[in-house]
Amino acid sequence: MSILSGKNILLGITGGIAAYKTPSLVRLFVKAGAHVRVVMTDSAKEFVTPLSLSTVSKNPVYSSFTSEGEENGLWNNHVDLGLWADIMLIAPATANTLSKMAHGVSDNFLLATYLSAKCPVFFAPAMDLDMYRHSSTRNTFDILRAFGNIMIPATHGELASGLVGEGRMAEPEDIFSFVEAELYKKLPLRGKRFLVTAGPTYEAIDPVRFIGNHSSGKMGIAIANSAASLGAEVVLVLGPSTETEFHPQVIVERVVSAKQMYEAAHVHYPDVDVAILAAAVADYRPTSVADQKIKKATSALHIELEPTQDILASLGTLKKQQFLVGFALETENEKDNAIGKLKRKNLDAIVLNSLNDQGAGFGKSTNKITFIDKEQVSIDFPLKTKVEVAQDIINEIISRIHA
């Protein structure tokens, strides 16, 4: 999954020969899962058609303040378009357009949209060698960078004039990689290492039977995916689960029993910055496991159980630099029980959910949580999808580890 997945990208195209490459650029963004809208100047239409761009972007192409071909043309709202964008990219960016951007000129729809944008703005210059080297152009670059705009440097190569030198627009693949890399550098969890546990554990009775629970692992997996999408390196220790949607940056280590999860968590724990134990670990296991399938009998079957190792408590005793988060699934005296668990197990925070809340609990796609930190500051969240809940949990962690 690309960091650009789900992002709203506004591509501005100006009148340079390199505009013919922009359909390929749009395809790269769309393939990465981004939503792309295109704004182009009238002169850009001499090099690439709006039809081509609307086809590959699957969206209308904008070039004027009113819809073309309408007797009573509808207004295209450049302010809404600028606010819609998570990223604005102007490629190719001619010397003329860049100069106008630097000096606040707003004589076409693209420039008006640029001045309305609140998002990061990238620009990929494309012009001839002498224009690229001219002092006024260099000054324009400096002004735009001072505004916080991000320049994608032109490359060395053959130019439209026949000259060979600097000024050629970066290739679509290189522009795509540049934008991805810049966004990655700004991710709040870049360089952080996470350990997440998820899913149930199965404690064997015999070769075919086990003690388990109804946990699907969805909540923990959503947390791992959310942390990875914000730049973290994530190890997910996952009990038996049928879930298969993992962020590419999540390393999945599958286990079955509580003992295996305990061992895996302890292997990775010393090297992580944050550990989030969302797994529903069995509290008990059979004291002995039958070698063969236990045959059904008319008399009652008695299975002696012993406690499993407490993974969360053991990590709490080993805690050094780690930010340790546990989960509490309660049915009564919910907040008091959760705070008690937080204190006993030396946690930095605990995520409380109650089986009494409709829409929360095992196997569902939604959850309702209260986030409680070690200062006993608690934040109640409404019922949300587990993906949204995961984002809330990660945001609360970020606010504390970056404080």
mmCIF file of C-alpha atoms in Angstrom:
data_model
loop_
_atom_site.group_PDB
_atom_site.id
_atom_site.type_symbol
_atom_site.label_atom_id
_atom_site.label_comp_id
_atom_site.label_asym_id
_atom_site.label_seq_id
_atom_site.Cartn_x
_atom_site.Cartn_y
_atom_site.Cartn_z
ATOM 1 C CA MET A 1 0.000 0.000 0.000
ATOM 2 C CA SER A 2 1.446 3.356 -1.047
ATOM 3 C CA ILE A 3 1.517 6.306 1.319
ATOM 4 C CA LEU A 4 -0.484 8.042 -1.422
ATOM 5 C CA SER A 5 -3.394 5.621 -1.092
ATOM 6 C CA GLY A 6 -6.567 7.562 -0.316
ATOM 7 C CA LYS A 7 -4.891 10.937 -0.801
ATOM 8 C CA ASN A 8 -6.565 13.702 -2.819
ATOM 9 C CA ILE A 9 -4.056 14.904 -5.404
ATOM 10 C CA LEU A 10 -4.653 18.029 -7.439
ATOM 11 C CA LEU A 11 -2.476 18.087 -10.540
ATOM 12 C CA GLY A 12 -1.921 21.452 -12.210
ATOM 13 C CA ILE A 13 -0.699 21.307 -15.808
ATOM 14 C CA THR A 14 0.753 24.310 -17.622
ATOM 15 C CA GLY A 15 1.687 24.904 -21.243
ATOM 16 C CA GLY A 16 4.978 23.118 -21.704
ATOM 17 C CA ILE A 17 5.854 20.300 -24.075
ATOM 18 C CA ALA A 18 6.341 17.983 -21.087
ATOM 19 C CA ALA A 19 2.575 18.125 -20.536
ATOM 20 C CA TYR A 20 2.273 15.168 -22.906
ATOM 21 C CA LYS A 21 3.704 12.979 -20.105
ATOM 22 C CA THR A 22 1.015 13.873 -17.575
ATOM 23 C CA PRO A 23 -1.459 11.056 -18.380
ATOM 24 C CA SER A 24 1.272 8.619 -17.335
ATOM 25 C CA LEU A 25 1.774 10.585 -14.128
ATOM 26 C CA VAL A 26 -1.952 10.510 -13.378
ATOM 27 C CA ARG A 27 -2.010 6.738 -13.942
ATOM 28 C CA LEU A 28 0.779 6.254 -11.404
ATOM 29 C CA PHE A 29 -1.151 8.172 -8.753
ATOM 30 C CA VAL A 30 -4.427 6.393 -9.503
ATOM 31 C CA LYS A 31 -2.716 2.986 -9.429
ATOM 32 C CA ALA A 32 -1.344 3.894 -5.979
ATOM 33 C CA GLY A 33 -4.906 4.426 -4.769
ATOM 34 C CA ALA A 34 -4.979 8.229 -4.896
ATOM 35 C CA HIS A 35 -7.920 10.354 -6.007
ATOM 36 C CA VAL A 36 -6.749 12.685 -8.776
ATOM 37 C CA ARG A 37 -8.291 15.837 -10.167
ATOM 38 C CA VAL A 38 -6.654 17.881 -12.894
ATOM 39 C CA VAL A 39 -6.543 21.639 -13.448
ATOM 40 C CA MET A 40 -4.917 22.846 -16.653
ATOM 41 C CA THR A 41 -4.246 26.164 -18.341
ATOM 42 C CA ASP A 42 -5.597 26.862 -21.814
ATOM 43 C CA SER A 43 -2.097 26.667 -23.276
ATOM 44 C CA ALA A 44 -1.627 23.204 -21.746
ATOM 45 C CA LYS A 45 -4.430 21.934 -23.991
ATOM 46 C CA GLU A 46 -2.100 22.411 -26.964
ATOM 47 C CA PHE A 47 0.046 19.548 -25.661
ATOM 48 C CA VAL A 48 -2.440 17.177 -23.974
ATOM 49 C CA THR A 49 -6.204 16.890 -24.209
ATOM 50 C CA PRO A 50 -8.653 17.246 -21.315
ATOM 51 C CA LEU A 51 -10.361 14.082 -22.596
ATOM 52 C CA SER A 52 -7.203 12.023 -22.092
ATOM 53 C CA LEU A 53 -6.754 13.360 -18.577
ATOM 54 C CA SER A 54 -10.382 12.929 -17.542
ATOM 55 C CA THR A 55 -10.259 9.350 -18.829
ATOM 56 C CA VAL A 56 -7.213 8.331 -16.794
ATOM 57 C CA SER A 57 -8.184 10.331 -13.696
ATOM 58 C CA LYS A 58 -11.866 9.301 -13.839
ATOM 59 C CA ASN A 59 -12.766 12.889 -12.932
ATOM 60 C CA PRO A 60 -13.714 16.058 -14.830
ATOM 61 C CA VAL A 61 -10.825 18.317 -15.857
ATOM 62 C CA TYR A 62 -10.973 21.980 -14.854
ATOM 63 C CA SER A 63 -9.553 24.883 -16.830
ATOM 64 C CA SER A 64 -11.925 27.839 -16.326
ATOM 65 C CA PHE A 65 -14.144 29.409 -13.708
ATOM 66 C CA THR A 66 -17.307 28.200 -15.439
ATOM 67 C CA SER A 67 -18.207 24.846 -16.958
ATOM 68 C CA GLU A 68 -17.602 24.885 -20.667
ATOM 69 C CA GLY A 69 -20.384 24.057 -23.096
ATOM 70 C CA GLU A 70 -23.088 25.262 -20.719
ATOM 71 C CA GLU A 71 -25.375 28.078 -21.878
ATOM 72 C CA ASN A 72 -25.616 29.254 -18.283
ATOM 73 C CA GLY A 73 -22.174 28.021 -17.262
ATOM 74 C CA LEU A 74 -21.869 26.705 -13.722
ATOM 75 C CA TRP A 75 -19.180 28.204 -11.524
ATOM 76 C CA ASN A 76 -16.205 25.954 -10.761
ATOM 77 C CA ASN A 77 -15.287 26.715 -7.171
ATOM 78 C CA HIS A 78 -11.509 27.086 -7.022
ATOM 79 C CA VAL A 79 -11.635 27.551 -3.230
ATOM 80 C CA ASP A 80 -13.366 24.202 -2.666
ATOM 81 C CA LEU A 81 -10.960 22.534 -5.072
ATOM 82 C CA GLY A 82 -7.947 23.963 -3.256
ATOM 83 C CA LEU A 83 -9.330 22.833 0.095
ATOM 84 C CA TRP A 84 -10.164 19.360 -1.266
ATOM 85 C CA ALA A 85 -6.538 18.615 -2.068
ATOM 86 C CA ASP A 86 -4.180 16.837 0.317
ATOM 87 C CA ILE A 87 -1.381 17.518 -2.177
ATOM 88 C CA MET A 88 -1.116 19.954 -5.066
ATOM 89 C CA LEU A 89 1.413 19.217 -7.787
ATOM 90 C CA ILE A 90 2.141 21.534 -10.706
ATOM 91 C CA ALA A 91 3.864 19.617 -13.489
ATOM 92 C CA PRO A 92 5.055 20.768 -15.869
ATOM 93 C CA ALA A 93 5.529 24.174 -14.250
ATOM 94 C CA THR A 94 6.596 26.775 -16.801
ATOM 95 C CA ALA A 95 8.653 29.856 -15.987
ATOM 96 C CA ASN A 96 5.602 32.020 -16.683
ATOM 97 C CA THR A 97 3.324 30.181 -14.227
ATOM 98 C CA LEU A 98 6.018 29.918 -11.563
ATOM 99 C CA SER A 99 6.673 33.666 -11.722
ATOM 100 C CA LYS A 100 2.954 34.372 -11.319
ATOM 101 C CA MET A 101 2.764 31.977 -8.368
ATOM 102 C CA ALA A 102 5.673 33.763 -6.706
ATOM 103 C CA HIS A 103 4.056 37.182 -7.082
ATOM 104 C CA GLY A 104 0.424 36.347 -6.360
ATOM 105 C CA VAL A 105 -0.883 36.831 -9.899
ATOM 106 C CA SER A 106 -4.256 35.157 -10.346
ATOM 107 C CA ASP A 107 -5.246 35.506 -13.975
ATOM 108 C CA ASN A 108 -6.404 31.931 -14.621
ATOM 109 C CA PHE A 109 -8.206 29.123 -12.821
ATOM 110 C CA LEU A 110 -5.046 27.165 -11.990
ATOM 111 C CA LEU A 111 -3.398 30.150 -10.278
ATOM 112 C CA ALA A 112 -6.546 31.010 -8.335
ATOM 113 C CA THR A 113 -6.705 27.400 -7.135
ATOM 114 C CA TYR A 114 -3.034 27.492 -6.141
ATOM 115 C CA LEU A 115 -3.626 30.585 -4.025
ATOM 116 C CA SER A 116 -6.538 28.810 -2.304
ATOM 117 C CA ALA A 117 -4.637 25.607 -1.514
ATOM 118 C CA LYS A 118 -3.881 24.855 2.144
ATOM 119 C CA CYS A 119 -1.967 21.655 1.422
ATOM 120 C CA PRO A 120 1.695 20.991 0.540
ATOM 121 C CA VAL A 121 2.425 22.241 -2.996
ATOM 122 C CA PHE A 122 5.019 20.557 -5.201
ATOM 123 C CA PHE A 123 6.226 22.019 -8.497
ATOM 124 C CA ALA A 124 8.252 20.387 -11.258
ATOM 125 C CA PRO A 125 9.878 23.051 -13.464
ATOM 126 C CA ALA A 126 10.115 22.475 -17.205
ATOM 127 C CA MET A 127 11.793 25.033 -19.460
ATOM 128 C CA ASP A 128 14.769 25.560 -21.707
ATOM 129 C CA LEU A 129 18.348 25.698 -20.458
ATOM 130 C CA ASP A 130 18.837 29.478 -20.447
ATOM 131 C CA MET A 131 15.417 30.102 -18.889
ATOM 132 C CA TYR A 132 16.153 27.617 -16.115
ATOM 133 C CA ARG A 133 19.487 29.291 -15.382
ATOM 134 C CA HIS A 134 18.219 32.863 -15.580
ATOM 135 C CA SER A 135 18.579 34.909 -12.396
ATOM 136 C CA SER A 136 14.888 35.823 -12.363
ATOM 137 C CA THR A 137 13.919 32.142 -12.542
ATOM 138 C CA ARG A 138 16.327 31.245 -9.742
ATOM 139 C CA ASN A 139 14.819 34.061 -7.693
ATOM 140 C CA THR A 140 11.347 32.640 -8.392
ATOM 141 C CA PHE A 141 12.465 29.232 -7.117
ATOM 142 C CA ASP A 142 13.781 30.832 -3.922
ATOM 143 C CA ILE A 143 10.534 32.732 -3.321
ATOM 144 C CA LEU A 144 8.384 29.665 -3.822
ATOM 145 C CA ARG A 145 10.556 27.539 -1.523
ATOM 146 C CA ALA A 146 10.359 30.323 1.073
ATOM 147 C CA PHE A 147 6.551 29.977 0.847
ATOM 148 C CA GLY A 148 6.989 26.319 1.806
ATOM 149 C CA ASN A 149 6.449 24.968 -1.704
ATOM 150 C CA ILE A 150 8.559 21.945 -2.606
ATOM 151 C CA MET A 151 10.594 21.940 -5.802
ATOM 152 C CA ILE A 152 11.133 18.766 -7.802
ATOM 153 C CA PRO A 153 14.367 19.679 -9.600
ATOM 154 C CA ALA A 154 14.517 19.523 -13.363
ATOM 155 C CA THR A 155 16.897 16.993 -14.853
ATOM 156 C CA HIS A 156 19.717 17.152 -17.383
ATOM 157 C CA GLY A 157 18.816 16.018 -20.887
ATOM 158 C CA GLU A 158 17.755 16.940 -24.399
ATOM 159 C CA LEU A 159 15.404 19.935 -24.457
ATOM 160 C CA ALA A 160 12.733 21.034 -26.917
ATOM 161 C CA SER A 161 15.120 23.633 -28.381
ATOM 162 C CA GLY A 162 17.638 20.938 -29.250
ATOM 163 C CA LEU A 163 19.998 22.053 -26.522
ATOM 164 C CA VAL A 164 21.208 19.564 -23.955
ATOM 165 C CA GLY A 165 21.280 20.630 -20.333
ATOM 166 C CA GLU A 166 19.281 21.318 -17.195
ATOM 167 C CA GLY A 167 15.589 22.174 -17.506
ATOM 168 C CA ARG A 168 13.941 18.921 -18.552
ATOM 169 C CA MET A 169 10.966 17.997 -16.346
ATOM 170 C CA ALA A 170 11.600 14.998 -14.119
ATOM 171 C CA GLU A 171 10.098 11.802 -15.507
ATOM 172 C CA PRO A 172 6.659 10.767 -14.169
ATOM 173 C CA GLU A 173 8.110 7.818 -12.234
ATOM 174 C CA ASP A 174 10.677 10.103 -10.593
ATOM 175 C CA ILE A 175 8.037 12.713 -9.718
ATOM 176 C CA PHE A 176 5.873 10.000 -8.172
ATOM 177 C CA SER A 177 8.807 8.661 -6.117
ATOM 178 C CA PHE A 178 9.831 12.170 -5.051
ATOM 179 C CA VAL A 179 6.338 12.986 -3.733
ATOM 180 C CA GLU A 180 6.127 9.629 -1.928
ATOM 181 C CA ALA A 181 9.529 10.149 -0.310
ATOM 182 C CA GLU A 182 8.709 13.690 0.838
ATOM 183 C CA LEU A 183 5.457 12.582 2.425
ATOM 184 C CA TYR A 184 7.175 9.668 4.126
ATOM 185 C CA LYS A 185 9.766 12.008 5.681
ATOM 186 C CA LYS A 186 6.957 13.960 7.351
ATOM 187 C CA LEU A 187 5.165 10.953 8.844
ATOM 188 C CA PRO A 188 4.868 11.343 12.638
ATOM 189 C CA LEU A 189 5.966 7.764 13.405
ATOM 190 C CA ARG A 190 8.881 7.574 10.986
ATOM 191 C CA GLY A 191 11.758 5.809 12.730
ATOM 192 C CA LYS A 192 9.559 4.429 15.529
ATOM 193 C CA ARG A 193 9.287 0.696 16.133
ATOM 194 C CA PHE A 194 6.019 -0.872 17.273
ATOM 195 C CA LEU A 195 5.079 -4.258 18.679
ATOM 196 C CA VAL A 196 1.385 -5.140 18.398
ATOM 197 C CA THR A 197 -0.315 -8.351 19.513
ATOM 198 C CA ALA A 198 -3.691 -9.332 18.089
ATOM 199 C CA GLY A 199 -6.178 -12.155 17.782
ATOM 200 C CA PRO A 200 -7.023 -14.989 20.167
ATOM 201 C CA THR A 201 -4.825 -17.781 21.439
ATOM 202 C CA TYR A 202 -5.799 -21.436 21.230
ATOM 203 C CA GLU A 203 -4.847 -23.713 24.115
ATOM 204 C CA ALA A 204 -4.849 -27.361 23.053
ATOM 205 C CA ILE A 205 -6.893 -30.005 24.883
ATOM 206 C CA ASP A 206 -5.998 -32.769 22.448
ATOM 207 C CA PRO A 207 -4.860 -32.830 18.778
ATOM 208 C CA VAL A 208 -8.268 -31.578 17.536
ATOM 209 C CA ARG A 209 -9.797 -29.551 20.385
ATOM 210 C CA PHE A 210 -8.780 -26.343 22.081
ATOM 211 C CA ILE A 211 -9.845 -23.613 24.499
ATOM 212 C CA GLY A 212 -10.194 -20.263 22.745
ATOM 213 C CA ASN A 213 -12.362 -17.175 22.398
ATOM 214 C CA HIS A 214 -14.240 -15.235 19.746
ATOM 215 C CA SER A 215 -11.561 -12.612 19.002
ATOM 216 C CA SER A 216 -11.097 -11.993 15.277
ATOM 217 C CA GLY A 217 -7.917 -9.916 15.584
ATOM 218 C CA LYS A 218 -9.514 -7.044 13.640
ATOM 219 C CA MET A 219 -8.804 -4.411 16.291
ATOM 220 C CA GLY A 220 -5.132 -5.236 16.712
ATOM 221 C CA ILE A 221 -4.591 -5.572 12.975
ATOM 222 C CA ALA A 222 -6.209 -2.164 12.406
ATOM 223 C CA ILE A 223 -3.854 -0.687 15.014
ATOM 224 C CA ALA A 224 -0.810 -2.259 13.335
ATOM 225 C CA ASN A 225 -1.930 -1.003 9.915
ATOM 226 C CA SER A 226 -2.585 2.495 11.246
ATOM 227 C CA ALA A 227 0.857 2.740 12.879
ATOM 228 C CA ALA A 228 2.542 1.488 9.697
ATOM 229 C CA SER A 229 0.644 3.998 7.541
ATOM 230 C CA LEU A 230 2.152 6.763 9.691
ATOM 231 C CA GLY A 231 5.701 5.515 9.122
ATOM 232 C CA ALA A 232 6.274 3.069 11.979
ATOM 233 C CA GLU A 233 8.114 -0.224 11.630
ATOM 234 C CA VAL A 234 5.597 -2.708 12.990
ATOM 235 C CA VAL A 235 5.870 -6.313 14.148
ATOM 236 C CA LEU A 236 2.427 -7.871 14.551
ATOM 237 C CA VAL A 237 2.326 -11.034 16.670
ATOM 238 C CA LEU A 238 -0.941 -12.565 15.520
ATOM 239 C CA GLY A 239 -2.866 -15.451 17.017
ATOM 240 C CA PRO A 240 -5.203 -17.645 14.937
ATOM 241 C CA SER A 241 -7.123 -15.238 12.716
ATOM 242 C CA THR A 242 -8.665 -15.372 9.261
ATOM 243 C CA GLU A 243 -7.927 -11.700 8.580
ATOM 244 C CA THR A 244 -5.584 -11.100 5.629
ATOM 245 C CA GLU A 245 -5.420 -7.318 5.059
ATOM 246 C CA PHE A 246 -2.035 -6.082 6.253
ATOM 247 C CA HIS A 247 -0.120 -2.901 5.440
ATOM 248 C CA PRO A 248 3.050 -3.774 3.460
ATOM 249 C CA GLN A 249 5.206 -2.355 6.266
ATOM 250 C CA VAL A 250 3.706 -4.720 8.860
ATOM 251 C CA ILE A 251 5.767 -7.827 9.619
ATOM 252 C CA VAL A 252 3.340 -10.569 10.656
ATOM 253 C CA GLU A 253 4.529 -13.301 13.017
ATOM 254 C CA ARG A 254 1.864 -15.949 13.528
ATOM 255 C CA VAL A 255 1.466 -17.882 16.753
ATOM 256 C CA VAL A 256 -1.177 -20.186 18.218
ATOM 257 C CA SER A 257 -0.821 -20.490 21.979
ATOM 258 C CA ALA A 258 -0.357 -17.984 24.798
ATOM 259 C CA LYS A 259 3.114 -19.438 25.438
ATOM 260 C CA GLN A 260 4.124 -18.805 21.818
ATOM 261 C CA MET A 261 2.759 -15.260 21.973
ATOM 262 C CA TYR A 262 4.609 -14.676 25.260
ATOM 263 C CA GLU A 263 7.892 -15.831 23.748
ATOM 264 C CA ALA A 264 7.465 -13.813 20.531
ATOM 265 C CA ALA A 265 6.531 -10.643 22.424
ATOM 266 C CA HIS A 266 9.605 -10.957 24.642
ATOM 267 C CA VAL A 267 11.889 -11.418 21.652
ATOM 268 C CA HIS A 268 10.779 -8.160 20.045
ATOM 269 C CA TYR A 269 9.989 -6.029 23.113
ATOM 270 C CA PRO A 270 13.550 -4.841 23.966
ATOM 271 C CA ASP A 271 13.928 -3.162 20.560
ATOM 272 C CA VAL A 272 10.602 -1.310 20.268
ATOM 273 C CA ASP A 273 9.468 2.176 21.208
ATOM 274 C CA VAL A 274 5.782 1.317 21.601
ATOM 275 C CA ALA A 275 4.076 -1.965 22.487
ATOM 276 C CA ILE A 276 0.303 -2.323 22.145
ATOM 277 C CA LEU A 277 -1.080 -5.605 23.455
ATOM 278 C CA ALA A 278 -4.511 -5.934 21.886
ATOM 279 C CA ALA A 279 -4.624 -9.740 21.733
ATOM 280 C CA ALA A 280 -7.297 -11.656 23.633
ATOM 281 C CA VAL A 281 -4.919 -14.085 25.357
ATOM 282 C CA ALA A 282 -6.342 -17.128 27.123
ATOM 283 C CA ASP A 283 -6.060 -16.814 30.909
ATOM 284 C CA TYR A 284 -5.943 -20.589 31.398
ATOM 285 C CA ARG A 285 -4.695 -23.666 29.576
ATOM 286 C CA PRO A 286 -5.011 -27.408 30.232
ATOM 287 C CA THR A 287 -2.361 -28.700 32.600
ATOM 288 C CA SER A 288 -1.834 -31.642 30.259
ATOM 289 C CA VAL A 289 -2.611 -32.168 26.587
ATOM 290 C CA ALA A 290 -3.792 -35.576 25.386
ATOM 291 C CA ASP A 291 -1.639 -37.187 22.701
ATOM 292 C CA GLN A 292 -4.688 -38.681 20.991
ATOM 293 C CA LYS A 293 -8.204 -37.413 20.419
ATOM 294 C CA ILE A 294 -10.261 -37.815 23.582
ATOM 295 C CA LYS A 295 -13.159 -40.146 22.848
ATOM 296 C CA LYS A 296 -16.671 -39.103 23.740
ATOM 297 C CA ALA A 297 -18.021 -40.833 26.824
ATOM 298 C CA THR A 298 -21.260 -40.794 28.780
ATOM 299 C CA SER A 299 -19.519 -39.561 31.921
ATOM 300 C CA ALA A 300 -18.484 -35.955 32.476
ATOM 301 C CA LEU A 301 -15.082 -34.858 31.235
ATOM 302 C CA HIS A 302 -12.966 -32.956 33.751
ATOM 303 C CA ILE A 303 -10.109 -30.798 32.452
ATOM 304 C CA GLU A 304 -7.696 -29.305 34.952
ATOM 305 C CA LEU A 305 -6.562 -25.806 34.004
ATOM 306 C CA GLU A 306 -3.565 -23.728 35.004
ATOM 307 C CA PRO A 307 -2.922 -19.998 34.479
ATOM 308 C CA THR A 308 -1.068 -18.890 31.376
ATOM 309 C CA GLN A 309 1.852 -16.483 31.657
ATOM 310 C CA ASP A 310 0.717 -12.852 31.882
ATOM 311 C CA ILE A 311 2.356 -11.245 28.856
ATOM 312 C CA LEU A 312 1.339 -7.679 29.684
ATOM 313 C CA ALA A 313 2.440 -7.822 33.321
ATOM 314 C CA SER A 314 5.780 -9.379 32.409
ATOM 315 C CA LEU A 315 6.499 -6.658 29.849
ATOM 316 C CA GLY A 316 5.524 -4.027 32.431
ATOM 317 C CA THR A 317 8.268 -5.299 34.762
ATOM 318 C CA LEU A 318 10.829 -5.128 31.940
ATOM 319 C CA LYS A 319 9.770 -1.688 30.697
ATOM 320 C CA LYS A 320 12.522 0.831 30.038
ATOM 321 C CA GLN A 321 12.032 3.270 27.170
ATOM 322 C CA GLN A 322 8.890 1.577 25.849
ATOM 323 C CA PHE A 323 5.426 3.138 25.856
ATOM 324 C CA LEU A 324 3.296 0.184 26.924
ATOM 325 C CA VAL A 325 -0.432 0.008 26.143
ATOM 326 C CA GLY A 326 -2.854 -2.681 27.279
ATOM 327 C CA PHE A 327 -6.507 -3.468 26.632
ATOM 328 C CA ALA A 328 -9.266 -4.102 29.135
ATOM 329 C CA LEU A 329 -12.492 -5.787 28.053
ATOM 330 C CA GLU A 330 -14.864 -5.413 30.992
ATOM 331 C CA THR A 331 -18.474 -6.206 31.851
ATOM 332 C CA GLU A 332 -18.808 -4.451 35.234
ATOM 333 C CA ASN A 333 -17.094 -1.620 37.145
ATOM 334 C CA GLU A 334 -15.404 -0.990 33.835
ATOM 335 C CA LYS A 335 -13.331 2.127 34.489
ATOM 336 C CA ASP A 336 -12.232 1.120 38.011
ATOM 337 C CA ASN A 337 -11.145 -2.297 36.792
ATOM 338 C CA ALA A 338 -9.254 -0.795 33.847
ATOM 339 C CA ILE A 339 -7.408 1.717 36.040
ATOM 340 C CA GLY A 340 -6.537 -1.066 38.469
ATOM 341 C CA LYS A 341 -5.059 -3.095 35.613
ATOM 342 C CA LEU A 342 -3.136 -0.059 34.341
ATOM 343 C CA LYS A 343 -1.497 0.432 37.756
ATOM 344 C CA ARG A 344 -0.816 -3.245 38.530
ATOM 345 C CA LYS A 345 0.850 -3.926 35.210
ATOM 346 C CA ASN A 346 2.899 -0.708 35.014
ATOM 347 C CA LEU A 347 1.252 0.540 31.809
ATOM 348 C CA ASP A 348 1.474 3.937 30.185
ATOM 349 C CA ALA A 349 -2.094 3.683 28.911
ATOM 350 C CA ILE A 350 -4.992 1.301 28.689
ATOM 351 C CA VAL A 351 -7.804 1.016 26.151
ATOM 352 C CA LEU A 352 -11.105 0.149 27.783
ATOM 353 C CA ASN A 353 -14.090 -1.346 26.036
ATOM 354 C CA SER A 354 -17.183 -2.887 27.505
ATOM 355 C CA LEU A 355 -19.276 -5.762 26.309
ATOM 356 C CA ASN A 356 -22.227 -3.747 27.634
ATOM 357 C CA ASP A 357 -21.783 -1.207 24.806
ATOM 358 C CA GLN A 358 -23.817 -2.069 21.747
ATOM 359 C CA GLY A 359 -21.591 -2.529 18.691
ATOM 360 C CA ALA A 360 -18.437 -3.226 20.723
ATOM 361 C CA GLY A 361 -16.664 -6.505 21.408
ATOM 362 C CA PHE A 362 -15.387 -9.546 19.537
ATOM 363 C CA GLY A 363 -16.004 -10.220 15.875
ATOM 364 C CA LYS A 364 -17.624 -6.871 15.068
ATOM 365 C CA SER A 365 -16.383 -4.230 12.636
ATOM 366 C CA THR A 366 -17.059 -1.451 15.183
ATOM 367 C CA ASN A 367 -15.840 -0.631 18.677
ATOM 368 C CA LYS A 368 -16.420 1.915 21.422
ATOM 369 C CA ILE A 369 -13.459 2.753 23.636
ATOM 370 C CA THR A 370 -12.175 4.885 26.464
ATOM 371 C CA PHE A 371 -8.466 5.746 26.352
ATOM 372 C CA ILE A 372 -6.936 6.141 29.835
ATOM 373 C CA ASP A 373 -3.317 7.204 30.387
ATOM 374 C CA LYS A 374 -1.116 6.704 33.453
ATOM 375 C CA GLU A 375 -2.179 10.093 34.812
ATOM 376 C CA GLN A 376 -5.720 8.660 34.738
ATOM 377 C CA VAL A 377 -6.761 11.187 32.121
ATOM 378 C CA SER A 378 -9.556 9.427 30.247
ATOM 379 C CA ILE A 379 -11.025 10.214 26.842
ATOM 380 C CA ASP A 380 -14.315 8.652 25.757
ATOM 381 C CA PHE A 381 -14.825 8.003 22.052
ATOM 382 C CA PRO A 382 -18.152 7.297 20.345
ATOM 383 C CA LEU A 383 -18.907 4.092 18.474
ATOM 384 C CA LYS A 384 -16.735 3.969 15.350
ATOM 385 C CA THR A 385 -15.365 1.487 12.874
ATOM 386 C CA LYS A 386 -12.325 -0.390 14.147
ATOM 387 C CA VAL A 387 -10.181 1.346 11.535
ATOM 388 C CA GLU A 388 -11.261 4.719 12.934
ATOM 389 C CA VAL A 389 -10.793 3.498 16.508
ATOM 390 C CA ALA A 390 -7.263 2.396 15.637
ATOM 391 C CA GLN A 391 -6.509 5.873 14.304
ATOM 392 C CA ASP A 392 -7.818 7.425 17.528
ATOM 393 C CA ILE A 393 -5.627 5.123 19.629
ATOM 394 C CA ILE A 394 -2.527 5.868 17.560
ATOM 395 C CA ASN A 395 -3.210 9.617 17.690
ATOM 396 C CA GLU A 396 -3.458 9.487 21.485
ATOM 397 C CA ILE A 397 -0.152 7.615 21.655
ATOM 398 C CA ILE A 398 1.533 10.086 19.296
ATOM 399 C CA SER A 399 0.410 13.038 21.427
ATOM 400 C CA ARG A 400 2.091 11.460 24.459
ATOM 401 C CA ILE A 401 5.322 10.088 23.021
ATOM 402 C CA HIS A 402 5.980 13.388 21.208
ATOM 403 C CA ALA A 403 5.036 15.578 24.175
#
